[in-house]
Coordinates of C-alpha atoms and ligand atoms in Angstrom, one line a residue:
M73 CA 133.0 76.7 124.1
K74 CA 134.4 73.4 122.9
G75 CA 132.5 71.8 120.0
Q76 CA 130.2 74.8 119.5
F77 CA 129.7 77.4 116.9
A78 CA 130.6 81.0 117.7
G79 CA 127.8 83.1 119.3
R80 CA 127.7 85.3 116.2
M81 CA 126.2 82.4 114.2
A82 CA 123.2 82.1 116.5
K83 CA 121.1 84.7 114.8
A84 CA 122.5 84.6 111.3
Q85 CA 120.2 83.0 108.8
K86 CA 120.6 81.4 105.4
S87 CA 119.5 83.7 102.5
F88 CA 115.7 83.2 102.2
I89 CA 115.9 84.3 98.5
R90 CA 118.5 81.6 97.7
E91 CA 116.1 79.0 99.2
I92 CA 113.3 80.4 97.0
L93 CA 115.5 80.4 94.0
S94 CA 116.0 76.7 94.4
V95 CA 112.2 76.3 93.9
A96 CA 112.5 78.5 90.8
Q97 CA 114.9 76.2 89.0
D98 CA 112.0 74.3 87.4
P99 CA 111.9 75.6 83.8
D100 CA 108.1 75.8 83.8
I101 CA 108.2 78.3 86.6
I102 CA 108.2 82.0 85.8
S103 CA 110.3 83.7 88.4
F104 CA 110.0 87.3 89.6
A105 CA 112.0 86.2 92.6
G106 CA 115.7 86.6 92.0
G107 CA 117.6 89.8 91.8
L108 CA 119.3 88.7 88.6
P109 CA 120.3 91.0 85.8
N110 CA 119.1 89.9 82.3
P111 CA 121.8 87.6 80.9
A112 CA 120.8 88.5 77.4
Y113 CA 122.7 91.7 77.9
F114 CA 125.9 90.3 79.4
P115 CA 128.8 91.4 77.1
V116 CA 130.0 87.9 76.5
E117 CA 132.1 88.4 73.3
P118 CA 133.6 91.7 74.4
L119 CA 134.7 90.1 77.7
R120 CA 136.1 87.2 75.9
A121 CA 138.1 89.6 73.6
A122 CA 139.3 91.5 76.7
A123 CA 140.4 88.4 78.4
D124 CA 142.3 87.3 75.3
K125 CA 144.0 90.6 75.1
V126 CA 145.1 90.8 78.7
L127 CA 146.4 87.2 78.8
A128 CA 148.1 87.5 75.5
S129 CA 149.8 90.9 76.2
D130 CA 150.5 90.8 79.9
G131 CA 149.5 87.3 81.2
R132 CA 152.3 86.9 83.7
N133 CA 151.6 90.1 85.5
A134 CA 147.9 89.7 85.3
L135 CA 148.2 86.3 87.1
Q136 CA 150.4 87.6 89.9
Y137 CA 149.5 88.8 93.4
A138 CA 148.6 92.4 93.4
P139 CA 148.0 95.5 95.6
T140 CA 145.2 95.4 98.2
L141 CA 143.4 98.5 97.0
G142 CA 143.1 97.1 93.5
Y143 CA 144.2 97.8 89.9
H144 CA 145.1 101.5 89.7
P145 CA 143.7 102.2 86.2
L146 CA 140.4 100.6 87.2
R147 CA 140.2 102.8 90.3
E148 CA 141.0 105.9 88.1
F149 CA 138.2 104.9 85.8
I150 CA 135.7 104.7 88.7
A151 CA 136.9 108.1 90.1
R152 CA 136.6 109.8 86.7
R153 CA 133.1 108.3 86.2
Y154 CA 131.9 109.7 89.6
A155 CA 133.3 113.1 88.7
H156 CA 131.7 113.1 85.3
K157 CA 128.3 111.6 86.3
T158 CA 127.8 113.0 89.8
G159 CA 130.4 115.8 90.4
L160 CA 131.8 113.9 93.3
Q161 CA 135.6 114.4 93.4
I162 CA 137.5 111.4 94.8
D163 CA 141.0 110.3 94.7
P164 CA 141.6 106.8 93.2
D165 CA 143.3 105.9 96.5
E166 CA 139.9 106.5 98.2
I167 CA 138.6 103.5 96.3
L168 CA 139.0 99.9 97.4
I169 CA 138.1 97.2 94.9
T170 CA 136.0 94.5 96.6
N171 CA 134.7 91.1 95.7
G172 CA 131.3 92.5 94.8
S173 CA 129.7 95.2 96.9
Q174 CA 128.5 92.4 99.2
Q175 CA 132.0 92.1 100.5
G176 CA 132.0 95.8 101.0
L177 CA 129.1 95.4 103.5
D178 CA 131.0 92.7 105.4
L179 CA 134.2 94.7 105.5
V180 CA 132.6 97.9 106.7
A181 CA 130.6 96.0 109.4
K182 CA 133.8 94.3 110.5
I183 CA 135.7 97.6 111.1
L184 CA 132.8 99.4 112.8
L185 CA 130.5 97.0 114.7
D186 CA 130.9 95.7 118.2
P187 CA 128.2 93.4 119.6
G188 CA 125.3 95.6 120.8
D189 CA 126.0 98.6 118.6
E190 CA 122.9 99.8 116.8
V191 CA 122.5 99.6 113.1
I192 CA 119.7 101.7 111.6
L193 CA 118.0 100.0 108.7
E194 CA 115.4 101.2 106.3
A195 CA 112.2 99.2 106.6
P196 CA 112.3 97.2 104.3
S197 CA 116.0 96.7 103.7
Y198 CA 118.3 94.5 101.6
L199 CA 118.5 91.0 102.9
G200 CA 122.2 90.6 102.1
G201 CA 122.9 93.6 104.2
I202 CA 120.9 92.3 107.1
Q203 CA 122.7 89.0 106.8
A204 CA 126.2 90.6 106.7
F205 CA 125.5 92.9 109.7
S206 CA 123.9 90.1 111.7
L207 CA 127.2 88.3 112.0
Y208 CA 128.6 91.2 114.0
Q209 CA 125.7 91.0 116.6
P210 CA 124.3 94.5 116.4
H211 CA 120.8 95.6 117.5
F212 CA 118.7 96.8 114.6
Q213 CA 116.6 100.0 114.7
T214 CA 114.3 100.5 111.7
V215 CA 113.1 103.7 110.0
A216 CA 110.2 103.9 107.6
L217 CA 110.5 104.7 103.9
H218 CA 108.3 107.0 102.1
E219 CA 108.0 107.7 98.4
D220 CA 110.7 110.3 98.6
G221 CA 113.0 108.4 100.9
V222 CA 113.6 107.8 104.6
D223 CA 111.4 109.3 107.3
L224 CA 113.6 112.1 108.6
D225 CA 112.0 112.4 112.0
Q226 CA 112.5 108.7 112.6
L227 CA 116.1 108.9 111.3
A228 CA 116.8 111.8 113.7
A229 CA 115.4 109.9 116.7
A230 CA 117.3 106.7 115.9
A231 CA 120.6 108.5 115.2
A232 CA 120.4 110.4 118.4
R233 CA 120.5 107.2 120.5
E234 CA 123.7 106.6 122.4
Q235 CA 124.4 103.2 120.7
A236 CA 123.6 104.3 117.2
K237 CA 126.7 103.5 115.1
L238 CA 125.7 103.0 111.5
F239 CA 122.9 103.9 109.1
Y240 CA 122.5 101.5 106.1
A241 CA 120.8 103.2 103.2
L242 CA 120.0 102.4 99.6
P243 CA 119.0 105.8 98.2
N244 CA 118.7 104.8 94.5
F245 CA 116.0 102.3 93.4
Q246 CA 116.2 100.5 96.7
N247 CA 116.3 96.7 96.8
P248 CA 113.6 95.7 97.6
S249 CA 111.2 98.7 97.4
G250 CA 112.4 100.5 94.3
I251 CA 112.2 103.8 96.2
T252 CA 114.6 106.7 95.4
Y253 CA 115.5 109.5 97.8
A254 CA 114.8 113.1 96.7
T255 CA 117.8 115.4 96.8
A256 CA 116.4 117.3 99.8
V257 CA 116.0 114.0 101.8
R258 CA 119.6 113.1 101.0
E259 CA 120.9 116.4 102.2
A260 CA 118.8 116.3 105.4
S261 CA 119.8 112.7 106.1
A262 CA 123.5 113.6 105.7
R263 CA 123.0 116.5 108.1
I264 CA 121.4 114.3 110.7
L265 CA 124.1 111.7 110.5
H266 CA 126.8 114.3 110.7
E267 CA 125.2 116.0 113.8
N268 CA 125.0 112.6 115.6
Q269 CA 128.4 111.3 114.4
V270 CA 126.8 108.2 112.9
F271 CA 128.6 106.3 110.1
F272 CA 126.7 105.4 107.1
I273 CA 126.9 102.9 104.2
E274 CA 125.4 104.2 101.0
D275 CA 124.8 101.0 99.1
D276 CA 124.4 102.0 95.5
P277 CA 124.7 99.1 93.0
Y278 CA 121.7 100.3 90.9
R279 CA 122.7 104.0 90.4
E280 CA 123.4 103.7 86.7
L281 CA 120.2 101.7 85.9
R282 CA 118.0 104.8 85.8
F283 CA 115.4 104.8 83.1
L284 CA 113.2 107.7 84.2
G285 CA 113.6 111.0 86.0
E286 CA 116.8 112.9 87.0
D287 CA 120.0 111.6 88.5
Q288 CA 120.4 112.5 92.2
P289 CA 123.7 113.3 93.9
P290 CA 125.1 110.5 96.2
L291 CA 124.0 111.0 99.8
S292 CA 127.8 110.8 100.6
S293 CA 128.4 113.9 98.6
F294 CA 126.8 115.9 101.4
G295 CA 129.3 114.6 104.0
R296 CA 132.1 112.2 103.3
E297 CA 133.8 111.9 106.7
R298 CA 131.8 108.9 108.0
A299 CA 130.5 107.7 104.6
F300 CA 131.2 104.4 102.9
L301 CA 129.9 104.6 99.3
L302 CA 129.5 101.1 97.8
G303 CA 129.4 100.5 94.0
S304 CA 129.3 97.5 91.7
F305 CA 129.8 96.3 88.2
S306 CA 127.4 93.4 88.8
K307 CA 124.3 95.1 87.4
I308 CA 126.0 97.1 84.6
V309 CA 128.5 94.5 83.3
A310 CA 128.2 91.0 84.9
P311 CA 127.8 89.8 88.5
A312 CA 130.0 86.7 88.1
L313 CA 133.1 89.0 87.8
R314 CA 132.5 89.9 91.5
M315 CA 133.8 93.4 91.0
G316 CA 132.6 96.1 93.4
W317 CA 134.2 98.9 95.3
I318 CA 134.1 101.0 98.5
V319 CA 134.7 104.8 98.5
A320 CA 136.0 105.9 101.8
T321 CA 138.2 108.7 103.2
P322 CA 141.8 107.9 104.2
P323 CA 141.4 107.2 108.0
N324 CA 138.5 104.9 107.2
M325 CA 140.3 103.4 104.3
D326 CA 143.3 102.4 106.4
K327 CA 141.0 100.2 108.6
L328 CA 139.3 98.8 105.5
I329 CA 142.7 97.8 104.0
I330 CA 143.5 95.8 107.2
A331 CA 140.1 94.0 107.0
K332 CA 140.5 93.4 103.3
Q333 CA 144.0 91.9 103.7
A334 CA 142.8 89.6 106.4
A335 CA 139.8 88.5 104.3
D336 CA 141.5 87.8 100.9
L337 CA 144.7 89.9 100.4
H338 CA 143.1 91.6 97.3
S339 CA 140.2 91.1 94.9
N340 CA 140.6 88.8 91.9
Y341 CA 143.3 90.7 89.9
V342 CA 142.9 89.0 86.5
S343 CA 139.2 89.8 86.7
Q344 CA 140.1 93.5 87.4
R345 CA 142.4 93.5 84.4
I346 CA 139.9 92.0 82.1
L347 CA 137.2 94.3 83.3
Y348 CA 139.4 97.3 82.7
Q349 CA 140.3 96.2 79.2
F350 CA 136.6 95.8 78.5
L351 CA 135.9 99.3 79.7
L352 CA 138.8 100.7 77.6
D353 CA 137.6 98.9 74.4
N354 CA 133.9 99.4 74.7
D355 CA 131.4 102.2 75.3
L356 CA 130.0 101.6 78.7
D357 CA 127.3 104.3 78.4
A358 CA 126.0 102.7 75.2
H359 CA 126.0 99.3 76.9
I360 CA 124.0 100.6 79.9
A361 CA 121.6 102.5 77.7
G362 CA 120.8 99.2 76.0
I363 CA 120.1 97.5 79.4
T364 CA 118.0 100.4 80.7
A365 CA 115.9 100.6 77.6
V366 CA 114.8 97.0 78.1
Y367 CA 114.3 97.2 81.9
R368 CA 112.1 100.3 81.3
R369 CA 109.9 98.4 78.9
Q370 CA 109.7 95.4 81.3
R371 CA 108.9 97.6 84.3
E372 CA 106.2 99.5 82.3
L373 CA 104.6 96.2 81.3
M374 CA 104.7 94.9 84.9
V375 CA 103.1 98.1 86.1
A376 CA 100.4 97.9 83.4
M377 CA 99.6 94.3 84.4
L378 CA 99.3 95.3 88.0
E379 CA 96.9 98.1 87.1
E380 CA 94.9 95.9 84.8
C381 CA 94.7 92.6 86.5
F382 CA 94.9 93.3 90.2
P383 CA 92.2 94.8 92.5
P384 CA 92.6 98.5 93.4
E385 CA 93.4 97.7 97.0
V386 CA 96.8 96.3 95.8
S387 CA 99.3 99.2 95.8
F388 CA 102.8 99.3 94.4
T389 CA 105.8 101.6 93.9
L390 CA 106.8 103.1 90.6
P391 CA 110.6 102.8 90.4
E392 CA 112.6 105.1 88.2
G393 CA 115.3 102.5 87.7
G394 CA 116.8 99.4 89.2
M395 CA 115.3 96.0 89.0
F396 CA 112.4 95.7 91.5
L397 CA 109.0 97.0 92.4
W398 CA 107.3 96.5 95.7
V399 CA 103.7 95.5 96.2
R400 CA 101.5 96.0 99.2
L401 CA 98.5 93.6 99.4
P402 CA 95.4 94.3 101.6
E403 CA 96.3 94.0 105.3
S404 CA 94.4 90.7 105.6
V405 CA 96.4 89.0 102.8
S406 CA 99.5 87.1 103.6
S407 CA 102.1 87.2 100.8
M408 CA 103.5 83.9 102.1
D409 CA 100.1 82.2 101.5
L410 CA 100.0 83.9 98.1
F411 CA 103.5 82.5 97.4
N412 CA 102.4 79.0 98.2
E413 CA 99.4 79.4 95.8
A414 CA 101.5 81.0 93.2
V415 CA 104.0 78.2 93.1
K416 CA 101.2 75.8 92.2
A417 CA 100.4 78.2 89.3
N418 CA 104.1 78.1 88.3
V419 CA 105.0 81.7 89.2
V420 CA 107.2 82.9 92.1
F421 CA 108.2 86.1 93.8
V422 CA 109.8 87.0 97.1
P423 CA 107.4 87.5 100.1
G424 CA 108.2 90.8 101.8
H425 CA 108.5 89.9 105.5
P426 CA 112.2 88.8 105.5
F427 CA 113.1 92.3 104.4
Y428 CA 111.9 93.6 107.8
V429 CA 113.8 92.7 110.9
D430 CA 110.7 93.3 113.1
G431 CA 108.4 90.7 111.7
S432 CA 106.2 93.2 109.9
G433 CA 105.5 93.3 106.1
Q434 CA 103.4 90.1 106.0
N435 CA 101.3 91.6 103.2
T436 CA 104.1 92.9 101.1
L437 CA 106.1 91.3 98.2
R438 CA 109.0 92.1 95.9
L439 CA 108.8 91.6 92.1
N440 CA 111.8 91.6 89.9
F441 CA 111.3 92.9 86.4
S442 CA 114.8 92.7 85.0
N443 CA 115.2 89.0 84.4
T444 CA 112.0 88.1 82.6
D445 CA 111.1 89.0 79.0
E446 CA 107.9 90.7 78.2
A447 CA 106.0 87.6 77.1
H448 CA 106.8 85.9 80.4
I449 CA 105.9 89.0 82.4
E450 CA 102.5 89.0 80.8
T451 CA 101.9 85.3 81.5
G452 CA 103.4 85.4 85.0
M453 CA 101.5 88.4 86.1
T454 CA 98.2 86.9 84.8
R455 CA 99.0 83.7 86.8
L456 CA 99.8 85.8 89.9
A457 CA 96.5 87.7 89.6
Q458 CA 94.6 84.4 89.3
A459 CA 96.4 83.0 92.3
L460 CA 95.4 86.0 94.4
K461 CA 91.8 85.7 93.2
K462 CA 91.7 82.0 94.0
L463 CA 93.1 82.6 97.4
Y464 CA 91.0 85.5 98.6
G465 CA 88.4 86.1 95.9
V466 CA 89.8 89.6 95.4
Ligands
PLP102 C1 121.4 96.5 97.5 C2 122.4 95.5 97.1 N1 123.6 95.6 97.6 C3 124.6 94.7 97.3 C4 124.3 93.7 96.4 C5 125.5 92.7 96.1 O1 125.9 93.0 94.8 P1 127.4 92.5 94.3 O2 127.1 91.6 93.2 O3 128.0 93.8 93.9 O4 128.1 91.9 95.4 C6 123.1 93.5 95.8 C7 122.8 92.4 94.9 O5 121.7 92.2 94.5 C8 122.1 94.5 96.2 O6 120.9 94.4 95.7

């Protein structure tokens, strides 16, 4: 209608986390809120050297328009790494380079969702996913998460529904909960999705940030026909490069290419070239090992502080990787109230309820352990425990 925004904007919301991050700008505030990698481990010098090399040796090509799928050697690198790390065999032409994996969420939603289609979400789920899907006006169904992954009975019931179109899953170190699916749950989930002809997005930006336990095969490796496997260099190199990818089989990829061309023709080509040069000239495994060693220590300290300073009614997950852990307060405690008290004590986190689309999770919260050094984790967690005590006397 004249002078009005499109209907699809009616339910879409601004990112709650970005609003919170604006509070966290104050340098006195210790923030466990953002999902930021630790900038101390950004490879600044190696990226500068890679940029110099690309621009000096092949600047005119690197600055030209480029193919939609992305730089072929970079896609070969990603395919080789999947084969080596997970056994998953993919052709480089089954990889589309995207503007971060966030764009992957939008593109897949764009090619699949009509208004009213059902999207099955884990509860809780990634806010950026919920936001991306919301613009295509689906109905959301939610399925519970247990320590070893999605509730299979609930997934089977949701997938069997006529309108069920897409399952959105984060099987490794989920954002926000830190939960990882066991291999058997992956296999069973893939079977359920296959039987019910439901597409799925496997959003996997944290896969390589494992610091405990064993690697698990991608859920997509148990059935690729309707799978969109999303990856990203944001957490293992640097998020500002905005380099992510989608793995999809040819018929699905054909549709993605149309959506990608309409959105931006192709991802930033000079960024792809610089990233590839960086990957050629440096040892990515050694770089990631440096990051995970630090995240592991930070995660262990945060868990130790939760055990020492918080009452036993407060429970939390024990992530084997990634950047987040998930805290459940006693039922009667509101994490939003705790947030307001914590801000006064100069510490912030993300209250859990926005990660649920059904208004539940009022007593949950997400803590990020990647972006704060150990001294600040100790101080921040002490402040948080005091805020909880002040508010509820627990
Ligand atoms: C689960 C999940 N998916 C996607 C993204 C987006 O990442 P990217 O920087 O690759 O767009 C994030 C970022 O935090 C995330 O946590």
